[in-house]
Amino acid sequence: MRTTIVTAIPYVNSSPHIGTALTTLSGDITARYHRMRGEDVFFVAGTDENGLKIKEAAEAQGRDPHEFVAEITQRFVDIFKGLNIQYDEFVRTSEPRHVRASQVFFKTLQDKGYIYQSNYEGWYDVSTETFFKESDLVDGKSPDGNEVRWVSETNYFFRLSAFQEPLLQHIAENPGFIVPESRRNEVVSFINQGLRDAAISRQNPGWGIPVPGDDTQVIYVWFDALINYVTATGWPDPGWEDKWPPIVQWLGKDILTRFHATLWPAMLMGVGLPLPKVVAAHAWILLGTGEKISKSKGNLVEPLALARSISDRSGCAPEIGVDVVRHYLASTMPFENDSVFTYEDFDRRYNVELANDLGNALNRSLAMAHKFIDGTVPGGTVEHEANEAIKVAKDSYESAMAGYRLERATDSAWSLVRFLNRYIHNRAPWDLAKKNDPALPTVMRSMLLCLKAIEGMIRPIMPATADQILKQLGLPETTGNQWAQIGSEDSLPAGTKLSLPEPIFPRLDLTPLAEPKKDETKKEEPKKVEETKPQPKPADAAPLPEGIIGIEDFMKVQLKVGRVLEAEPLEGSDKLMKLQVVIASEKRQIVAGIRKNYQPEDLIGRQVVVVTNLKSAKLRGADSQGMLLAAVDAEGGAILLQPDREAPEGSQVR
């Protein structure tokens, strides 16, 4: 039995954006995860190409509908491939195999008495191809705010009302059928209001799938579009049983209640086919303004344009730019609630989670491996706390994926990334090396095994990044049950030659643009002079003892947490080190007299405390834009101060 994963198919009347790509990307991440578990996966995507608004959109451009849909479908195909989405089957609802499957499905329901003819009168929203009752309208428009038309015609109807109790029973007996739970409750409430028989045909406008035996009518677009899921399996021909039912059907929340959780399962019950195991309905991605992404509003965020932008601005490889978009969508996955997209948050997550957290963990580990253990994976054991961190992260990841919580799975992987950075800080391999401590190989092997586990956990989400990590670890891609090997000693053979670290995520410069200069030609309005009451004079403060300062003096010194991105000895000096330190969104160069006590690899990725409002100085010709706080050892050397746990860059120290 194959593991089938299906995704709701986008309607080809507009350009795809991050919201429409999210559904198919969710299916791809799920499919990659199950492939890693050694399962035979059948992942289906496609496009919805029938319906009145497709014909009207083509006519508005003076185009033939077939050419029109082929062109837009290709845009979706290009974007799916550009996002490294690897589906096994792609269904176009205008193709002959789907026409046949839809007509057989319709005829089967008709023969079983679930389809009949009757007159229909009601409001029709062409934009969403949906019928609405008078009571559903809001200010004369559909609930989505679209214009509606009054339709009066003879149509074919599906006896949806006959499935009210069977649907409620199935949902009650299978509490995991609809996720998240909050939307399951919405569906139950909707069904309990009473299901009405649904009109499932329209008068033939010259586009769509004809009703079998009646060419004057075409099958309602929402009815035939749902059938695409079984079309992909080869139904009704023999062999479809091996690919049905799917373990999950991914879709957006807006098409759950009326269609995928009510109409579609009732259709399957009527024909006698098993229902999907899970219907997972994610929420929407909104813009920072709170608006839904919409072509009509001209606010589309195109996924490949976003990937190119981060690649161009940061210098990361194009395929890594795609991974950045995949990571962002997975890590901010809107499930119960809508999420908000802003370009600022996108850039911030790139720097914090990818450049800082993952990039530093990888670069520091490999740099120290080459400095301390000759760039070769050591043998021996792995420390208990590293093994435990891998196990906890892996178990948490599996639990999240079992509930189709992609954002939680992503966070589980990042919990191991964060652990590795803390582990490096706490175990301080540079100190172990100086002391010739025999624990050094064990610590280094623990660090490298964490990296290998991270590579496996991010692979479904960021496949190109995982490939790069694997390459730098000097390991070939594993086959078979890759998931089971995560955290195993066999996954990191001793003696493997490591590659030199190559930064995957160059840091993005988030320095804000300069404020525009004030237009001196404009006359300023005279300021209104506010009447102020005379304030009483404070009593004279007692003089402070010599050497003592008041809190107001101390507060003049601004101390903030920064992170060292780059470090190198300052040419011409045997005492000074030149550092590039990020503080919030600002990057500063700081020259510090710490070369005697620290090597560059000891510093990269490390958090430090910086005096940020100190006047800039030139030291040996290099600008220094701050000062590091350090204690002084018995020999006059520096001991850098840093937080005892990770703190956000830019955090104030007081």
XYZ file of C-alpha atoms in Angstrom, residues 265-510:
246
model
C -16.734 13.076 1.949
C -20.465 12.783 1.169
C -19.613 12.222 -2.510
C -17.134 9.501 -1.542
C -19.689 7.846 0.743
C -22.223 7.906 -2.064
C -19.878 6.200 -4.540
C -18.577 3.805 -1.893
C -14.952 4.967 -1.698
C -12.966 5.290 1.569
C -12.540 8.787 2.999
C -9.127 10.445 3.461
C -7.601 9.650 6.845
C -7.052 13.333 7.667
C -8.225 16.617 6.203
C -5.717 19.289 7.288
C -6.876 22.876 6.787
C -4.299 25.577 7.338
C -5.169 29.229 7.942
C -4.272 32.217 5.767
C -1.167 34.303 5.351
C -2.108 37.947 5.727
C -0.026 40.995 4.977
C 1.239 43.253 7.740
C -1.689 45.540 7.011
C -4.078 42.717 7.928
C -5.198 42.323 4.309
C -5.579 38.972 2.591
C -3.140 38.524 -0.290
C -5.104 39.140 -3.464
C -4.369 39.784 -7.125
C -7.270 42.235 -7.307
C -5.650 44.313 -4.563
C -2.273 44.197 -6.289
C -0.515 42.953 -3.147
C 0.804 39.584 -4.320
C 3.966 38.238 -2.678
C 5.378 35.888 -5.302
C 7.451 33.043 -3.817
C 10.165 32.852 -6.488
C 10.579 36.632 -6.545
C 10.992 36.479 -2.769
C 13.629 33.745 -3.135
C 15.536 35.750 -5.765
C 15.405 38.839 -3.578
C 16.961 37.161 -0.530
C 19.587 35.529 -2.732
C 20.522 38.818 -4.412
C 20.600 40.802 -1.169
C 22.412 38.279 1.031
C 24.616 36.558 -1.523
C 23.312 33.061 -0.733
C 23.009 30.572 -3.603
C 19.726 30.659 -5.593
C 18.691 27.199 -4.407
C 19.354 28.300 -0.828
C 17.161 31.362 -1.436
C 14.359 28.916 -2.285
C 15.046 27.056 0.960
C 14.798 30.337 2.859
C 11.245 30.805 1.540
C 10.385 27.170 2.322
C 11.735 27.578 5.859
C 9.840 30.812 6.416
C 6.515 29.357 5.281
C 6.999 26.186 7.344
C 8.197 27.973 10.487
C 5.353 30.508 10.401
C 2.793 27.940 9.219
C -0.660 29.392 9.976
C -2.659 26.551 11.520
C -5.301 27.553 14.055
C -4.824 31.253 13.375
C -3.790 33.371 10.416
C -0.161 34.465 10.256
C 1.122 37.860 9.164
C 3.812 38.278 6.529
C 6.079 41.307 6.490
C 9.326 41.748 4.608
C 10.947 42.908 7.851
C 10.008 39.679 9.635
C 11.186 37.630 6.644
C 14.606 39.326 6.753
C 14.807 39.079 10.546
C 14.137 35.337 10.519
C 16.778 34.884 7.839
C 19.417 36.574 9.985
C 18.403 35.151 13.366
C 17.393 31.571 12.553
C 19.503 30.846 9.469
C 22.584 33.096 9.437
C 22.982 33.273 13.229
C 21.611 30.030 14.666
C 22.121 27.404 11.962
C 24.977 29.108 10.120
C 27.012 29.726 13.253
C 26.461 26.200 14.569
C 27.726 24.732 11.300
C 30.626 27.116 10.688
C 31.956 27.042 14.240
C 31.737 23.261 14.516
C 33.591 22.632 11.269
C 36.181 25.374 11.896
C 37.005 23.911 15.300
C 37.070 20.384 13.878
C 39.758 21.452 11.415
C 41.709 23.342 14.077
C 41.506 20.830 16.926
C 41.012 17.340 15.409
C 42.647 17.637 11.995
C 39.331 17.925 10.111
C 38.427 14.285 10.690
C 35.434 12.777 12.488
C 36.786 11.233 15.700
C 35.714 7.865 16.994
C 34.464 7.119 20.468
C 31.232 7.900 22.212
C 28.844 10.851 22.229
C 28.072 12.702 25.438
C 24.764 11.831 27.077
C 23.353 15.356 26.936
C 23.918 15.503 23.155
C 22.273 12.119 22.620
C 19.362 13.186 24.812
C 18.959 16.506 22.943
C 18.831 14.660 19.609
C 16.275 12.185 20.940
C 14.034 14.892 22.412
C 14.135 16.943 19.204
C 13.462 13.900 17.031
C 10.559 12.675 19.186
C 9.065 16.165 19.211
C 9.439 16.388 15.415
C 7.676 13.056 14.912
C 4.831 14.074 17.209
C 4.415 17.370 15.331
C 4.347 15.672 11.933
C 1.819 13.102 13.181
C -0.492 16.063 13.833
C 0.554 17.858 10.606
C 1.980 20.761 12.597
C 4.777 21.839 10.268
C 5.620 24.903 12.339
C 6.148 22.740 15.418
C 8.267 20.261 13.474
C 10.443 23.124 12.250
C 10.809 24.431 15.788
C 11.767 20.940 16.964
C 14.649 20.917 14.478
C 15.671 24.393 15.614
C 15.602 23.316 19.247
C 18.542 21.067 18.369
C 20.275 23.940 16.554
C 19.889 26.102 19.653
C 21.095 23.250 21.861
C 24.229 22.863 19.741
C 25.098 26.550 20.087
C 24.639 26.321 23.870
C 26.635 23.090 23.993
C 29.557 24.689 22.152
C 29.455 27.601 24.571
C 29.262 25.405 27.673
C 31.818 22.761 26.670
C 34.236 25.338 25.153
C 36.313 23.066 22.879
C 38.964 25.811 22.627
C 39.626 25.499 26.350
C 39.715 21.704 26.134
C 42.262 21.979 23.310
C 44.481 24.357 25.303
C 44.443 21.976 28.249
C 44.923 18.852 26.096
C 41.786 17.566 27.787
C 41.009 13.965 26.701
C 37.309 14.903 26.510
C 37.943 16.978 23.360
C 37.313 14.180 20.777
C 34.099 13.194 22.581
C 32.852 16.778 22.595
C 33.736 17.280 18.935
C 32.020 14.023 17.936
C 28.952 15.120 19.908
C 28.892 18.434 18.048
C 29.227 16.743 14.654
C 26.523 14.155 15.423
C 24.174 17.013 16.329
C 24.930 18.601 12.950
C 24.188 15.316 11.176
C 20.887 15.019 13.057
C 20.009 18.614 12.181
C 20.684 17.844 8.516
C 18.172 14.991 8.649
C 15.491 16.983 10.445
C 15.633 19.976 8.121
C 15.803 17.872 4.950
C 12.014 17.742 4.338
C 11.856 21.519 4.795
C 15.167 22.707 3.325
C 16.477 19.987 1.007
C 19.187 22.078 -0.700
C 20.530 23.251 2.664
C 20.572 19.673 3.934
C 22.598 18.678 0.858
C 25.111 21.439 1.596
C 25.483 20.377 5.228
C 25.928 16.764 4.181
C 28.604 17.806 1.677
C 30.503 19.786 4.316
C 30.295 16.812 6.670
C 31.897 14.722 3.924
C 29.053 12.204 3.963
C 27.040 10.653 1.120
C 23.253 10.855 1.195
C 21.792 7.834 2.938
C 19.142 5.657 1.351
C 16.323 3.560 2.728
C 14.963 4.561 6.107
C 16.927 7.785 6.544
C 14.791 8.892 9.468
C 15.711 5.894 11.610
C 19.406 6.712 11.163
C 19.079 10.188 12.675
C 21.112 10.222 15.880
C 22.631 6.788 15.316
C 26.384 6.259 15.672
C 26.420 4.654 12.216
C 25.236 7.909 10.639
C 28.623 9.511 11.455
C 31.447 7.075 10.592
C 34.711 7.725 12.403
C 37.532 8.768 10.093
C 35.290 10.706 7.698
C 37.201 13.655 6.254
C 35.315 16.899 6.784
C 35.219 19.686 4.230
C 36.219 23.203 5.154
C 33.281 25.332 6.307
C 31.587 27.323 3.564
C 29.016 29.810 4.866
C 25.600 28.892 3.465
C 23.746 31.941 4.778
C 25.755 35.165 4.418
C 24.359 37.674 6.856
C 21.860 40.160 5.486
C 22.663 43.823 6.074
C 19.617 45.247 7.824
